[in-house]
XYZ file of C-alpha atoms in Angstrom:
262
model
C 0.000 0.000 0.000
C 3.059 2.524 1.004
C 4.122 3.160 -2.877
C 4.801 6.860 -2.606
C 7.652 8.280 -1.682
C 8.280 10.817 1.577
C 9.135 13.364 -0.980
C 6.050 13.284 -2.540
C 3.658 12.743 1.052
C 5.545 15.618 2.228
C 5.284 17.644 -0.442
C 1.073 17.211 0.631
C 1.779 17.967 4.240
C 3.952 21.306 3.787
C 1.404 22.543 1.080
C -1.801 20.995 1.777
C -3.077 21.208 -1.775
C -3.725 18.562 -4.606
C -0.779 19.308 -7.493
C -2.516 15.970 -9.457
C -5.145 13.639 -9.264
C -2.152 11.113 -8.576
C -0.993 13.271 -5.443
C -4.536 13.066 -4.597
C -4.296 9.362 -3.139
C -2.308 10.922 -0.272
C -3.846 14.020 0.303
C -3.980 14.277 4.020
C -4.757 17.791 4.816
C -7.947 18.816 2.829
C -9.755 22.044 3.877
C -6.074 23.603 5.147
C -5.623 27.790 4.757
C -2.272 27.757 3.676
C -2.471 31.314 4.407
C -2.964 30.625 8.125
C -0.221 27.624 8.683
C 1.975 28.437 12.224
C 5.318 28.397 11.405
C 6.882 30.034 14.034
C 10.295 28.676 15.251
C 10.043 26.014 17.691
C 6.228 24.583 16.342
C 5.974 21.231 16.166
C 3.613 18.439 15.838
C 2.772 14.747 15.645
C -0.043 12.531 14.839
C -0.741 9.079 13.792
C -1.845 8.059 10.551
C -3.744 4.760 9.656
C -4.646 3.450 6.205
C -7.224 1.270 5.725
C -7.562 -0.461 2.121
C -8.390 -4.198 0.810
C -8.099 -5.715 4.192
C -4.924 -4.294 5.002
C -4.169 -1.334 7.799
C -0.674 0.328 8.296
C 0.251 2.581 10.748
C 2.569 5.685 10.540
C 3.701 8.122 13.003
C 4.441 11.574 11.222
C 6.545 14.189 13.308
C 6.441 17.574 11.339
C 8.986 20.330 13.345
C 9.904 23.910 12.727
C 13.474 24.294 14.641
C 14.882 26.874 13.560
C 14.215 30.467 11.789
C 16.949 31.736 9.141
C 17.799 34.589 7.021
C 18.816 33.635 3.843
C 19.469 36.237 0.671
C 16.306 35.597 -0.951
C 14.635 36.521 2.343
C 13.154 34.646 5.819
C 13.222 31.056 5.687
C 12.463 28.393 7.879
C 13.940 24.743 8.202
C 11.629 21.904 8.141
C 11.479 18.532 9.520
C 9.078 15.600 8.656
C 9.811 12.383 10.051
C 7.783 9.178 9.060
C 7.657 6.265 10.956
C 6.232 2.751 9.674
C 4.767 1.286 13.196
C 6.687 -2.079 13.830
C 9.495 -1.977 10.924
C 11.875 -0.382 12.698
C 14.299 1.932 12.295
C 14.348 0.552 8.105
C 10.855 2.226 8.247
C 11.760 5.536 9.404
C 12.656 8.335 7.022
C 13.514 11.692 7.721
C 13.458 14.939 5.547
C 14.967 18.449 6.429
C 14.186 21.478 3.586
C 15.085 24.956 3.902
C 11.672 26.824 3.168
C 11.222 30.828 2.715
C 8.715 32.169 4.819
C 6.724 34.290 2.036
C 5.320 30.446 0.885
C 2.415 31.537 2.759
C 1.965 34.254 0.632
C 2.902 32.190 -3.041
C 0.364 32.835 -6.217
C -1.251 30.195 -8.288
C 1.070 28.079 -10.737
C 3.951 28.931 -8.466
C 6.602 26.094 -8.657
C 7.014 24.455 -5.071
C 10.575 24.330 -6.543
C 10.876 28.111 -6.269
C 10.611 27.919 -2.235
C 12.715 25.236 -1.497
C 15.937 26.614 -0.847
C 17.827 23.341 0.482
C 16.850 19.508 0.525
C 18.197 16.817 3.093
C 16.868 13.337 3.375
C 17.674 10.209 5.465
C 16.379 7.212 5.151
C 16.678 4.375 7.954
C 20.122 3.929 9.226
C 22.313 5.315 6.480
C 23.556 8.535 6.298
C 21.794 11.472 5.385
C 22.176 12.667 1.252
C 21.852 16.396 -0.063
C 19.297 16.102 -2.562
C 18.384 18.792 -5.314
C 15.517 21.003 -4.419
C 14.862 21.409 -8.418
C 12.402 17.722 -7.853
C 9.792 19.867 -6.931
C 9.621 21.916 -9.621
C 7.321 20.266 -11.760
C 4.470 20.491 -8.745
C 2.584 23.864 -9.814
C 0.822 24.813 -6.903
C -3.067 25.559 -6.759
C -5.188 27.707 -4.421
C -7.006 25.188 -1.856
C -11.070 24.474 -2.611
C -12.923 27.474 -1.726
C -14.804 27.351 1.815
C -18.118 27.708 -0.647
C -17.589 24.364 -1.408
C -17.059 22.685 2.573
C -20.136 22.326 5.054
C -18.517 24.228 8.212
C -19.383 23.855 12.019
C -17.371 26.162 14.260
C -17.507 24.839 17.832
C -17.361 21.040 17.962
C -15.867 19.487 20.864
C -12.538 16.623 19.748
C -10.616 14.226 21.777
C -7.451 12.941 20.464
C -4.683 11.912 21.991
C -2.762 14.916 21.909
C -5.824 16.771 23.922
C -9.241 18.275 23.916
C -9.864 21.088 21.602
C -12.903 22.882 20.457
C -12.636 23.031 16.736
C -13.925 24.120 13.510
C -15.479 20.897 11.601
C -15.368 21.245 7.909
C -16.785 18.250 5.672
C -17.250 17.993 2.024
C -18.204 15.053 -0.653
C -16.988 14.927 -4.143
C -18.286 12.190 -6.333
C -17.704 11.432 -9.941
C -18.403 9.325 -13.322
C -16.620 8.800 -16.335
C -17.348 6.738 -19.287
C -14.487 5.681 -21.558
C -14.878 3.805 -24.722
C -13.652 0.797 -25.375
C -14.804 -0.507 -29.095
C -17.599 -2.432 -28.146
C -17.379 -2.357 -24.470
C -18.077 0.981 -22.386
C -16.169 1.455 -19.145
C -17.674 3.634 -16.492
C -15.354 4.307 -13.232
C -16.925 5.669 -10.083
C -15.729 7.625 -7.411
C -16.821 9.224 -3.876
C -14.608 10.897 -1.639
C -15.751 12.029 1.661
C -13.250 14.589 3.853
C -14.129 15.440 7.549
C -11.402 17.757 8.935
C -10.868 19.355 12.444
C -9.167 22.506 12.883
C -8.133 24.370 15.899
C -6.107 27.723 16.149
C -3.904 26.549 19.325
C -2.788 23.724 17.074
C 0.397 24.818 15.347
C 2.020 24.316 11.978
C -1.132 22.451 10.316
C -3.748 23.491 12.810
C -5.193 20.495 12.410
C -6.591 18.106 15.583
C -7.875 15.674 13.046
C -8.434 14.141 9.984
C -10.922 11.541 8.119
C -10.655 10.754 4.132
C -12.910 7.993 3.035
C -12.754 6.583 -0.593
C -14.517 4.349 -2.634
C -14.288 3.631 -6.664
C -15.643 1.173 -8.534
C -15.257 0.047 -12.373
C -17.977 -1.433 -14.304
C -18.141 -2.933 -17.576
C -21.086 -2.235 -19.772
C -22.128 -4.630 -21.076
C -20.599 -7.102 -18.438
C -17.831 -9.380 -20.285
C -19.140 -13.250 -19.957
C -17.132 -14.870 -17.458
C -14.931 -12.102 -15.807
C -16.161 -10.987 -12.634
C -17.243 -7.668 -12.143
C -14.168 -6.134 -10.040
C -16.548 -4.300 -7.278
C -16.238 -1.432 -4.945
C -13.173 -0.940 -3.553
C -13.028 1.061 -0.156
C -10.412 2.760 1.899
C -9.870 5.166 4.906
C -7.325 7.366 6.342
C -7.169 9.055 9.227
C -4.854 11.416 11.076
C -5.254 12.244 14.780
C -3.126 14.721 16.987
C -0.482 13.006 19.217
C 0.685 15.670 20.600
C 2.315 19.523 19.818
C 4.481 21.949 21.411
C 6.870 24.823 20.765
C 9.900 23.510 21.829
C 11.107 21.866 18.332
C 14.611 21.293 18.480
C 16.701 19.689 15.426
C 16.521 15.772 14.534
C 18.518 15.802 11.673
C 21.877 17.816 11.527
C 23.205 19.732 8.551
C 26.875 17.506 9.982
C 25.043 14.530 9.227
C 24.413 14.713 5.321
C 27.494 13.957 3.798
C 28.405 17.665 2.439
């Protein structure tokens, strides 16, 4: 199930936008006002993801931490860390990213390359040692101004638990469903798809301010007419979900420049 790489996920959880209906498939942070993310030096956070799909669940801890503020010559910057953790495999399933980001992200303008933000690129994955990467990978992801409020069913006021506390948040859900018909000579293929997103935000929450998260998918193929003796494939189902572990201000570094191999 765990095809993409941390590049890409985090990519998702530093922007919080869809940059193609591939990225899509791990979009964990639906409903997010990029505008309004807390970076302030020392934020971090953690929560626990679980994925839910053809029987199978996996678990993932994801750490994102903002330890340190920087002025660089193109202006304020931030570094970054995202650490993901795959429950149970060990220290092979934990990889850890550090980017240099400029602060005036918040501020960026549609079809803005992600690319032209990312000032410096560090990645380690399980025990070896960390590698400089080039942050010219994420230029090809054009970024896109989140789905307008219009479009989400919001409830200001709604009492969470998680495990990283109680908050009183603001609930935003929205459904998107779609059809498509493709022909195929004699045979017409129709795919189906729902997606349901139920997000909780809360401003005392940094980076994200996000206390929790529920995506719910289904799609379905069907062959019209049905082909004698194949079986129709069927809905297929999954779920995500992200909850708050816990947050603070106290981020300190968990990946040092001395580490990557400059």
């Amino acid at each position: 199930m765990r095809t993409k790489s941390i590049r890409i996920i985090t990519v998702i959880w530093l922007v919080g936008f869809a940059f193609s209906a591939e990225a899509t498939e791990d979009f964990l942070i639906p409903g997010v006002d990029f505008s309004k993310l807390d970076l302030r030096e020392g934020a971090w956070c953690r929560y626990l993801v679980i994925d839910e799909a053809l029987g199978q669940v996996d678990s993932t801890e994801i750490y994102v931490g903002v330890p340190e503020a920087v002025t660089t010559v193109e202006g304020p910057a931030f570094w970054i860390e995202l650490s993901s953790t795959v429950l149970g495999a060990g220290i092979e399933g934990t990889e850890v990213l550090k980017l240099l980001v400029l602060e005036r992200i918040t501020r960026f303008s549609e079809g803005d390359s992600l690319g032209d933000y990312v000032l410096k690129l560090y990645i380690r994955r399980g025990a070896r040692p960390a590698e400089e990467e080039d942050p010219k990978e994420y230029e090809d992801f054009s970024m896109i101004v989140p789905t307008a409020d219009s479009t989400w069913v919001t409830s200001p006021g709604v009492p969470v638990s998680t495990k990283g506390g109680e908050f009183t948040c603001t609930k935003k859900t929205r459904s998107v469903q779609s059809e498509r018909e493709i022909p195929t000579g004699k045979i017409k293929l129709v795919k189906r798809a729902r997606d349901g997103y139920t997000v909780w935000f809360c401003s005392e929450i940094p980076v994200f301010r996000m206390a929790k998260c529920v995506i719910e998918r289904m799609r379905e193929t069907e062959t019209i007419p049905r082909i004698t003796g194949i079986p129709a494939p069927g809905k297929k189902e999954s779920k995500t979900a992200a909850e708050l572990t816990g947050y603070g201000f106290d981020a300190k570094p968990i990946l040092s420049i001395d580490d990557s191999n400059r």
